[in-house]
Every structure is written in C-alpha cells, then in structure tokens.
Amino acid sequence: MAIVTAPTAKAMGFTEIDAPPRSIIDRCVQCGFCLPTCPTYQLTFSEASSPRGRIHLLRAVSDGRLDLRAAVVREQMYQCLNCRACEAVCPSGVQYGQLVEPARAQIEQAHPRPLWQRMFRTFIFVRVFGDMRMFRLASGAIALYQHSGLRTLVRRTGMLKLLGLDKQDALLPEVPLRFVIPSGQRWQPQGSPHHHVGLFTGCIMSTAFAPTDEATARVLARNGCEVVAVPDQGCCGALALHAGEAGTGRENAKRNIVAFERLELDAIIVNAAGCGAALKEYRHLFHGDPEWSRRAERFSASVRDVSEFLDTLDLVPPGRLDRVVTYQEPCHLAHAQRITAAPRRLLAKIPGVRLVEMEESSLCCGSAGIYNVIRPEFSRRLLERKLKNALQTGADTIISANPGCIMQVASGLREQGKRVRVLHIVDLLDEAYRSV
Amino acid sequence: MLQVRGLLSTMVLEESKSVHNDLISQLQNIVGADSVVSHPAELLVYEYDASLDRHLPAAVVLPQTTQQVVEIVKLANRFDLPVVPRGSGTGLSGGAIAIKGGIVIVTTRMNHILSIDYANRRATVQPGVINADLTHYTEHAGFFYAPDPSSQKVCTIGGNVAENSGGPHCLSYGATTNHILDLELVLPTGDVIHTSGADGDQHGLDLTGTVVGSEGTFGIATEVTVRLTPLPEDTQVLLAIFRSVDEASNTVSAIIGAGIIPAALEMMDGLCCQAIEAAYHAGYPPDAGAVLLVELDGLREAVEELVDQVSTICRNHGAGEVRRARSAAERAALWAGRKGALGALGRLAPNYYIQDGVVPRTKLPETLQFVEQVSRDIRLPIANVFHAGDGNLHPNILFDRQDPTNIERTLRGGLEILRFCVEKGGVVSGEHGIGLEKREHIAFLYTTEDLAVMARLRDCFNPRQLFNPDKIFPPLRGCGEVRDQRVAARLAKEGIYAV
C-alpha cells in the first residue's frame, strides 16, 4: 500500500475563509457509485468529469499537491452542472453541492476575471438579480421586445445571427406583460383557512412565469390555504451562489429571511426547484455566524416545495383532463431536495391524466441555471438526450417543476418543431381545477 | 536514453520531454486529441481506484475500437512502456493502478452492447459496458446477467473479467468465470485472439478460463461474450435479525447444512447496519448484533417452502425477528443497502481497508471472533459485511489515512486476519483479486514453485511483462523507491507535487 504523507512543496491552496470543507472531501471513499449518475460523465466517460474525479482534484488542492489555479480545476468546477445527482446516490453521504460552490468562490478569488467580466457579473448578480425593481424592468423590456413586434423585425433583419445572439433569443421564454409583484396581496380559500402560507414569488417565476405563481396561489387557496405574497422578498440568490459569488448570495438570503420572519406562517411555499433547494440550504451560508445561522435554520425549516406541501394535504379532487404526460425531474427537486414521489402522486390524483415514465427522467436536461449560456455544447447534448427520452413516451405534455428546465425543454421542442407542451405541475393542477 | 529498459523505462520517459511529446502525439494520432490525457494535473484522477494504492500514469488513453487498442499496445511496445487496463476504477485490490507509470487504457468509451442472442442465451459486449446495464437491457425478455458485484451499477464487464468478480448471487449462480463464453483479447504483443470456438465452447485447452481472473496481465479484452441467465419465476428476500455475530454465523452453516443453497446469503454486523441505515433507510436495524440477508429463488411453490424452512432455521438459531420483503420495491431497498454498504462506511471513517479473505463456512464463528479480537488489539473499529454463504469475509478496518499511526495498525490488522484465514484452510482473496494490495500475501497460500508456474503461464501471454506489471506476484524490491523520487522531482516542475 502506497502511503500518502505530508506535501513536499507549496502549491496555491484554498484560503481559510469559505474553503470547501475538508470533512466533506474526506467522506469520499472513491467507491465510484456516483459515476453513472453524473451527466458530464455520461457525455465524456472521463474520470475528471465525474464527481469522484472532481472531489479528488479538490483533495489534491487541499493537500497542497495541485495548484488551485490549474486549468483543470477551473474547467471541472465549471463543467459540473451542480445537478447533485451524485449526492442522491452517494452511500457515504458526501454533500457535493457544499464542495462545488465554495470551490467556485475560491477560484473566483484566486483567479480574478478581467475587469469587464467582473463589472458585468456585478451588474447581473447585484444590480439585476439583487434588486427586484431592476429585474422587473429588465424583464419588462424583454416582454416589450416580444410583444411590440420589435422581435419580429429584429429576427427578420438577421441582426441576431450577425451579433451571435440568435441562440440566446431562442432560449428566452415568452414573458407575459403582467408580473406578480409581492406586496402583501392575499389569496383567500373558500371557508376558513386551515393553513397560512407565504408564497416565495421568485425572480424569474414572478415575471416570466407570473401565471405559474398565480396558479400556485390558486391551487393552494383551493386546498384550504390562505396565501400571502410576502412583501420585500427578492431573488433566492442561487444563481449568484452557483457562480461563486458567495457574498451576493448571502445578501439575498438575509433579505429573504428578514422578509419572511415578520409573519407567522405555517410554511413558505416555493414552486421553483432551484430556489427551493437554495432556500432550504441557507444555513450553510452562515458558518461561524451563530445569530444568522439560527435565523437561517428557522427559515429553512419552514420551506416546502409546492408539490411536497400539496402531497401532505387531503387534496380537493381536481377535474378531469385527458392527457398523456411524462415527468421531467428537476435536479434540484429530485437530487437536492430528494422529492421524487410527491409530484407523481399528485399527477395520479388528476382523473384522466396518464403518466408514462421516460428513461433517465432524473438526468439533467442541461439547463442548470446559466449553464446553457456558458456551456452551450454540453447543454445542447443533454437537451437532445432529454428530448429523445421524453418524446419516446408519446406524451402530449411534459411536466416539470422548475423554470430553467421548462425554458430549456420548451426551447428544444420549438427548435425541433414539436407540438408537445411543457408545463409546471401546478399549471396542470390549476387547469384541472378550472375544468371542474 | 531509450537504451535503458525494464523498470526504469517510465522514469526515462517522464524525464525526457521530447520522448513524452512524441508518445502523446502518436497516441493522439490513434484515438484523437480528446481521447488522450497527458497533462500531469489531469492525470491525477487516474492515480486511484476504489482501493488505497495510488500512482500516476504517464498517459491515459480512451479508445473506442479494438483496432485502436491494438495500435496503442504496439506503440507501448515500441516505447517500452507498461500498459494498465482500467474500467470504471471500482477495483478493491489496486488492479488498475499504474504502479510503474506507463499508459492506462480506459475502456469506458468502449461501452456498446454489440449483439444479443436470446435463443442461444448469450450477448456480446464491449468491455466498458456496465454490468447492471446488461441486465437492464435484457430483463424485458426474461433474462439477466448473473454475476452481481456490489458495484454492479458502476463496474464494467471488462473489469469483472479481469478480476473474476463475484457478488452476492454467485453463491448459487457462480462467479464471472462461469458466465464468460468467449473473449476477444488483444495480447501484449498487439496480436488479437479469440479464446473460444465460434460456438463459445472450449475445444482444446480452456483459454477463456485461463484469461478470466488474470487481472489484466494476459492482455486486454476488447469483446466479451457472456451467458445470459433466465430470470427465476419467483424471488423472496428475508432479513433475519440476530443479537450477535456468533448466532448469525452459526445460522449460515445450519442453512447450508440443511441442503439449502439460497440465491444469496449475506451477513452484516451491527456497525455495518448503522452505516447502511444512515445512508439508505432500508429497514436495517441499527441496534442489531448482526443480520442475515437471504434471497431465495426458483419456482413459486418451491420458494414458499424454502422461505418457511429458512425462517425456522433462523429462529431456532436465535433470530429475534425474520422479516420478509413484501414487494419488489422493498427487496430493491434491502439490496441497495447491502450493495452500498462499503461506500456507506465513509460515514464512519475517512478510509476503509477492506479484506477479502475466505474461510470454510464452519470456521466463520471463530474467524469473526478473531476479527473482533484484532479490532481490540489495533484499537480500530472493524465493520463486517460479507458473502456468508460462501465464507467470503469482508472485514473493513476503519481508519484515517491522514493519521500515520493509524496506517501501521491498519496494515498489521489486515495481515493478521488474512494469516488467520489461511491457517483455517481458507484463502487471501475471494473475489477482489490480488492486484497490488495482496501480492505479498499470496505467498501465504502458494509455494515458490507454485508461483513460478503461474509466472511462466503469465510470461507465455506477456513475455516482456509490460502488461499490468507488478501485480499478483510478490514484488521485487529495490529501484522502485529511487524511481518514485526522481519522477516526483520532475512532476514538481510541472506544478504537481507527488506525495
């Protein structure tokens, strides 16, 4: 047995603040069970592109054997979709997500981006996602672009292709002209409410997916909940955290904790899987800060995904919908939150809806936050695989529970000219209730 | 520089940049640039498998066709470089570690099922096909691939062939060697042979049987024809809960002694149950002394009777409770727990040193008592999870490799357990292979003459000993350590600090 002892020379390692915790790295016993579940490993069959390989690279940096600035470290930490499929199958319980985000933060510190990139990132993460008024302004501009006829004009002139923005344009969802602006508005149930819940309205959900936020509130109200769109809430911070912007993520978290603490709520309901996973993990952001750790812990404990919450209720029977559906599992619902049965049970409760399972339903669709923008090639290959699996079921509707997945799958279907709908699970439930 | 041969060749190569560049560009010509790994930092992820040994290779190649493998092997011959075959890297004896550097051939991109012939119950696959995928693809037709190592969702058929892998169901179905009909083998010379006749039968010497279990020292399999087994009509799983390891091991002998061969008969001790339950919530009682997981299969009526018989034997030998899995989902959950047991030990300690010794079933009680005593002596916990039915132990010594005082005690404990197994009429490895980890221990089992005959057989296939060198046989000492230091110095210049 070759024995590893102390490092012999110095490579640039992790700084102490926000380093990937050694205790998590040490949990990996390199059994390899994560390999087949990893989307990037499935595309490359290369060990570096596997969770086990990435953890080993972090171990090597932590041991002082590999320089944090090595190209392979950066490449692999950003090639990872952070879908966390590996976590769900890991027998030793390695919390991989708690490694990759600090690792990215360390890379950002150690390897500063050019000034223009830093300014752009600050603009996006702090100005746009950090300030909902700004976010709504930007979303409004997109809505205007889509609805005013400007888009048709721009597309016809071929300007987008010229600027290399045609792919980005195709990814944009249809943004409605009406947004949900959380300002304390309430949805009342018929009769006396059994539950008081706060709706986490989200950034993209409250704008591009505003109808889904409204559907969520209606479905909850229909099932005996008084729903309040808690004022002063903002973006969950997941996008910033995934991009290694820990400070910005923390600011987002604090604002949401403060906003929701003011009300006595039975649960905080979130309908975006990615946001839900981030909200449930706020406590990891405040290591060494007992006051905020405690507040974050209390906040996270009351967060429920909408499917998870509805599944605990004695559901009012929905109306009939004759549909063949297939379920595309959002990574951050299935892997990060380990919620897989609840959405399927809900679908089974809609009369007329027949669920046909697709192969690899929990393999990432390639959306993964902003992954489809920064890694278009891998993203496209995962999307094609997802569409093939989904279309093979013969379903007329693909159900998901996360805005990123819905946009990604919908854009792929549009490109292929397929007339299959993509819906959030509460949109389908809402439709079923309206059909009564 | 290339005049220096044998042991020093890797070092020479690694120290000579132009030779290295030449090698890499020729490898790239064979498989394309994106299928060659050559930067030291990127090679780090090929320095390990699921065992404890580590060593960096000089280059890693991921071919897709037999022809590419042939050309890589011929190139390695020209450069005097060792060749180490590797699948998913789940081996537990260091078989895929490039202990002398050289080229690692990774088969993970050779992952196509080439043909399935249900009428003749056989399938031909590339070596990188995942074991469980083969069952997944054939289940709908009523078949499965029987050998089921615990890592079956990850490990490759090629790796299984190299290690002659076992698994829980090998008790009644036999190990890998009983399920391999033919191999297309690229020899260390670069020649390609088939080990069986076109009908998958042996005419003349049993080359297939010789190659299975040769741990990558006879060549690299590029196509594997396997036997498909019909799924049993009925399968039932029992979980019997005992107060002590002693009671459970006596029960094992009683079941087999009653003439019953279960499809699988597995034991886990209390420590293992705790780790498994934390990971899988499958219903393993964390406060049990030991449990037996018994699978019975066959015709429905026969299985019912076996369930009754086995339950009675378990109760008569002290089982406080015998649970029967009520659904396929419950069965799957129990098995997921069993098969994830090893990884779940990561919850208890940063490292495990797994032993693979075998003893006659009747010696199980005293062997496990000995393991307990070793655990006390070395002051490290040992978790037991193993194929009780065939006496194949897996005591796992739990330790922390960062703590140097742990390592000496871990190695000593492992050695004592293996010695005991051999004394009791057993062997040092049941199914994980000898590899690097047990190459010194194999001498407990065989005389110098025995080993010499084996080495001569290896040399027929692998005369220059370039294929997976320094595996299986007890090592020669000397220049290795010097070489390691010089390679480390060179790597340090690249920003890689070998430790």
Short mmCIF file of N, CA and C in Angstrom, two decimals, chain B residues 64-67 69 107 110-115 122-129 157-158 161 180-186 192-196 208 211-212 220-226:
data_model
loop_
_atom_site.label_atom_id
_atom_site.label_comp_id
_atom_site.label_asym_id
_atom_site.label_seq_id
_atom_site.Cartn_x
_atom_site.Cartn_y
_atom_site.Cartn_z
N GLN B 64 -11.97 3.54 -28.56
CA GLN B 64 -13.35 3.09 -28.79
C GLN B 64 -13.44 1.80 -29.60
N THR B 65 -12.32 1.41 -30.24
CA THR B 65 -12.37 0.22 -31.08
C THR B 65 -11.20 -0.72 -30.76
N THR B 66 -11.39 -1.97 -31.15
CA THR B 66 -10.33 -2.97 -30.96
C THR B 66 -9.07 -2.53 -31.69
N GLN B 67 -9.25 -2.04 -32.92
CA GLN B 67 -8.11 -1.63 -33.73
C GLN B 67 -7.27 -0.56 -33.02
N VAL B 69 -7.07 -0.15 -29.82
CA VAL B 69 -6.36 -0.80 -28.70
C VAL B 69 -5.10 -1.48 -29.23
N THR B 107 -11.40 1.75 -20.67
CA THR B 107 -12.36 1.16 -21.61
C THR B 107 -13.75 1.78 -21.52
N MET B 110 -15.67 2.24 -24.61
CA MET B 110 -15.99 1.03 -25.39
C MET B 110 -17.20 0.40 -24.70
N ASN B 111 -18.35 1.06 -24.84
CA ASN B 111 -19.47 0.68 -24.00
C ASN B 111 -20.71 0.29 -24.78
N HIS B 112 -20.50 -0.40 -25.91
CA HIS B 112 -21.66 -0.80 -26.70
C HIS B 112 -21.98 -2.28 -26.52
N ILE B 113 -23.27 -2.56 -26.44
CA ILE B 113 -23.71 -3.95 -26.47
C ILE B 113 -23.76 -4.31 -27.95
N LEU B 114 -22.94 -5.26 -28.37
CA LEU B 114 -22.79 -5.49 -29.81
C LEU B 114 -23.88 -6.39 -30.36
N SER B 115 -24.22 -7.46 -29.62
CA SER B 115 -25.30 -8.32 -30.10
C SER B 115 -25.90 -9.09 -28.94
N ARG B 122 -27.02 -15.69 -25.06
CA ARG B 122 -25.71 -15.06 -24.96
C ARG B 122 -25.74 -13.65 -25.50
N ALA B 123 -24.79 -12.85 -25.06
CA ALA B 123 -24.67 -11.48 -25.54
C ALA B 123 -23.20 -11.19 -25.72
N THR B 124 -22.89 -10.38 -26.74
CA THR B 124 -21.50 -9.95 -26.94
C THR B 124 -21.45 -8.45 -26.70
N VAL B 125 -20.53 -8.06 -25.83
CA VAL B 125 -20.45 -6.66 -25.43
C VAL B 125 -19.02 -6.17 -25.49
N GLN B 126 -18.89 -4.85 -25.59
CA GLN B 126 -17.56 -4.25 -25.43
C GLN B 126 -17.22 -4.24 -23.94
N PRO B 127 -15.93 -4.16 -23.62
CA PRO B 127 -15.55 -4.34 -22.21
C PRO B 127 -16.02 -3.22 -21.28
N GLY B 128 -16.33 -2.04 -21.84
CA GLY B 128 -16.72 -0.92 -20.98
C GLY B 128 -18.21 -0.88 -20.65
N VAL B 129 -18.97 -1.90 -21.10
CA VAL B 129 -20.40 -1.94 -20.75
C VAL B 129 -20.53 -2.15 -19.24
N ILE B 157 -17.97 -4.81 -17.40
CA ILE B 157 -17.83 -6.24 -17.68
C ILE B 157 -16.36 -6.59 -17.87
N GLY B 158 -15.62 -5.72 -18.54
CA GLY B 158 -14.19 -5.97 -18.75
C GLY B 158 -13.44 -6.10 -17.44
N VAL B 161 -14.23 -9.37 -15.83
CA VAL B 161 -13.48 -10.46 -16.45
C VAL B 161 -12.07 -10.49 -15.86
N ILE B 180 -18.64 -16.47 -18.71
CA ILE B 180 -17.93 -15.93 -19.87
C ILE B 180 -17.74 -17.05 -20.90
N LEU B 181 -18.23 -16.80 -22.12
CA LEU B 181 -18.17 -17.83 -23.15
C LEU B 181 -16.99 -17.63 -24.09
N ASP B 182 -16.69 -16.38 -24.36
CA ASP B 182 -15.59 -16.12 -25.30
C ASP B 182 -15.05 -14.71 -25.07
N LEU B 183 -13.77 -14.55 -25.35
CA LEU B 183 -13.14 -13.23 -25.24
C LEU B 183 -12.40 -12.93 -26.53
N GLU B 184 -12.55 -11.70 -26.99
CA GLU B 184 -11.61 -11.20 -28.00
C GLU B 184 -10.53 -10.49 -27.19
N LEU B 185 -9.30 -10.94 -27.34
CA LEU B 185 -8.24 -10.46 -26.45
C LEU B 185 -7.12 -9.85 -27.29
N VAL B 186 -6.75 -8.61 -26.94
CA VAL B 186 -5.55 -8.03 -27.55
C VAL B 186 -4.39 -8.43 -26.65
N VAL B 192 -4.36 -10.18 -31.96
CA VAL B 192 -5.73 -10.33 -31.47
C VAL B 192 -6.13 -11.80 -31.56
N ILE B 193 -6.62 -12.36 -30.45
CA ILE B 193 -7.06 -13.75 -30.48
C ILE B 193 -8.48 -13.88 -29.92
N HIS B 194 -9.12 -15.00 -30.23
CA HIS B 194 -10.36 -15.38 -29.54
C HIS B 194 -10.04 -16.57 -28.66
N THR B 195 -10.60 -16.60 -27.47
CA THR B 195 -10.22 -17.66 -26.53
C THR B 195 -11.09 -18.90 -26.64
N SER B 196 -12.21 -18.83 -27.40
CA SER B 196 -13.08 -20.00 -27.54
C SER B 196 -13.41 -20.21 -29.00
N THR B 208 -10.26 -19.46 -22.22
CA THR B 208 -11.16 -18.47 -21.61
C THR B 208 -11.02 -18.51 -20.10
N VAL B 211 -7.79 -16.93 -18.93
CA VAL B 211 -7.68 -15.47 -19.02
C VAL B 211 -8.56 -14.78 -17.98
N VAL B 212 -9.77 -15.34 -17.71
CA VAL B 212 -10.65 -14.71 -16.72
C VAL B 212 -9.96 -14.75 -15.36
N ILE B 220 -5.74 -7.43 -22.95
CA ILE B 220 -6.92 -6.64 -22.64
C ILE B 220 -8.08 -7.13 -23.51
N ALA B 221 -9.19 -7.48 -22.86
CA ALA B 221 -10.35 -7.98 -23.59
C ALA B 221 -11.02 -6.81 -24.30
N THR B 222 -11.31 -6.98 -25.57
CA THR B 222 -11.96 -5.90 -26.33
C THR B 222 -13.39 -6.28 -26.74
N GLU B 223 -13.71 -7.58 -26.64
CA GLU B 223 -15.11 -8.01 -26.80
C GLU B 223 -15.30 -9.18 -25.84
N VAL B 224 -16.47 -9.21 -25.21
CA VAL B 224 -16.73 -10.26 -24.23
C VAL B 224 -18.08 -10.89 -24.58
N THR B 225 -18.09 -12.21 -24.76
CA THR B 225 -19.36 -12.90 -24.96
C THR B 225 -19.76 -13.55 -23.64
N VAL B 226 -20.93 -13.16 -23.14
CA VAL B 226 -21.36 -13.64 -21.82
C VAL B 226 -22.61 -14.49 -21.94
#
